[in-house]
Each structure stands twice: as structure tokens, then as C-alpha cells.
């Protein structure tokens, strides 16, 4: 059975800290790995990764995929209170569907 | 350009009642999806539609039906609501492989 597992499930840090969120997967016919940020409402797209070892970066957020280890990390540097959210990892396969992990809830304290 | 819209935003039902959740997208996407989100369980796929005229079951389809009315609209129906269907429901659409865009969600409570 395909599955995506995120760790930790929750995390509390202070502003200015750096955090690393993990995502591991076992998915048949892997096609892509995506990260989403969910604040109060809809998940919003952050990154899509398809190639191993190539870092994607957007401001203070960056992510990299390791296909050999079947995992990805999402790094957030110099965290701000606005980074508080649920971070979702999802894996796409050739079926066209996404399989989501449980999410990591990040709280950034002032 | 509204993206993905959903109605209603909130709904309270009694066990056994029926209702339809509406979803529309204005991005001309071919694929549309319905998910439910429960605490600690991420998003689970209920049904999806790869293109107009086709629908397929996802991970948790029992108790639900869907209709892809046209390219823009994809509705989710609960025929006889049960307390286990209390959840937040998200509709999504996509065109480029795997990048899905989500609506604001419907919070449903079944008493």
C-alpha cells in the first residue's frame, strides 16, 4: 500500500530558528513530491520536486528530494510567526493522484 | 479570476439527511478532486475526475457520490449523512501534472 509519512507531527520553535521538516514515502510509480502550506483554510502550493539532489528555493524556504532514500526535507530559515501553519507533503504517481502525509504542525513563537 | 470556489462554507446536518457540496474552477483545468481532511490524517482522496465525463474512486469513497457536470463543476453528494462524515471537505483542480490548486473548504458537521 502506498504511504507518505511526515515527521515530526508537530514542532514549536522561536522566531529566528531554523527548522527541518521530513517526508518519507513508499509509492509505486513515483512521479513527483510536493510541499504545501496550510494556514487557516486551503493548502497553498510551495514546491514540486521530481529530480533527486536539486534544491528548490523560495525566499527562506528550500526543499530537496532524495530518491535513493525515498525522502525529502523542507527547510525554513530565520522563521517568522507568519510561518506558523501545517506543512503537507504529497507524492504523485502515474495514476494522476496525490497521496498526502499526515502533515507537520509548526508553531513559531515570538 | 476566482480559482477554485466551494459552497457552502459551513453546514450542519442531522444523521440521515442528504446534501450536495458544490465546486467550480475557472482555470480551465481538466482534472478535479474531492478530499476530506480529519485531524492527524492529512488529506484523503474521496473521488476524482481526470477529465469531463469521467470519475473514479479514491481512497475513501464509501457514502459519497460525485457528478462532473461540465469542465468547470464537480459536485460531491452525501445521500444519507453519518457522524463519521463530519470533516472538512476540499475540492481541488489541476492541469500541470500533480500541481493541484485547492478551494477554501467546507466544514461539515453531522449530528
mmCIF file of C-alpha atoms in Angstrom, chain A residues 2-5 23-35 65 70 89-93 95-101, chain B residues 98:
data_model
loop_
_atom_site.group_PDB
_atom_site.id
_atom_site.type_symbol
_atom_site.label_atom_id
_atom_site.label_comp_id
_atom_site.label_asym_id
_atom_site.label_seq_id
_atom_site.Cartn_x
_atom_site.Cartn_y
_atom_site.Cartn_z
ATOM 1 C CA UNK A 2 1.307 3.443 -0.921
ATOM 2 C CA UNK A 3 2.087 5.689 2.010
ATOM 3 C CA UNK A 4 3.647 9.032 2.898
ATOM 4 C CA UNK A 5 4.936 9.712 6.407
ATOM 5 C CA UNK A 23 8.833 13.448 4.448
ATOM 6 C CA UNK A 24 9.396 9.812 3.533
ATOM 7 C CA UNK A 25 7.399 7.784 1.062
ATOM 8 C CA UNK A 26 6.702 4.340 -0.319
ATOM 9 C CA UNK A 27 4.772 4.923 -3.523
ATOM 10 C CA UNK A 28 4.598 2.739 -6.604
ATOM 11 C CA UNK A 29 5.409 4.570 -9.857
ATOM 12 C CA UNK A 30 6.673 7.721 -8.154
ATOM 13 C CA UNK A 31 6.363 10.815 -10.318
ATOM 14 C CA UNK A 32 6.766 13.867 -8.057
ATOM 15 C CA UNK A 33 6.853 15.115 -4.482
ATOM 16 C CA UNK A 34 5.031 18.274 -3.494
ATOM 17 C CA UNK A 35 5.018 20.525 -0.437
ATOM 18 C CA UNK A 65 14.450 15.300 -2.853
ATOM 19 C CA UNK A 70 12.768 7.909 -0.726
ATOM 20 C CA UNK A 89 3.885 16.611 1.870
ATOM 21 C CA UNK A 90 2.250 14.781 -1.038
ATOM 22 C CA UNK A 91 3.541 12.294 -3.583
ATOM 23 C CA UNK A 92 2.221 11.977 -7.107
ATOM 24 C CA UNK A 93 2.300 8.799 -9.130
ATOM 25 C CA UNK A 95 -2.170 7.329 -11.593
ATOM 26 C CA UNK A 96 -2.510 11.133 -11.525
ATOM 27 C CA UNK A 97 -3.485 11.084 -7.841
ATOM 28 C CA UNK A 98 -1.672 12.625 -4.881
ATOM 29 C CA UNK A 99 -1.068 10.742 -1.630
ATOM 30 C CA UNK A 100 -0.724 13.053 1.348
ATOM 31 C CA UNK A 101 1.165 12.634 4.582
ATOM 32 C CA UNK B 98 0.331 16.824 -9.937
#
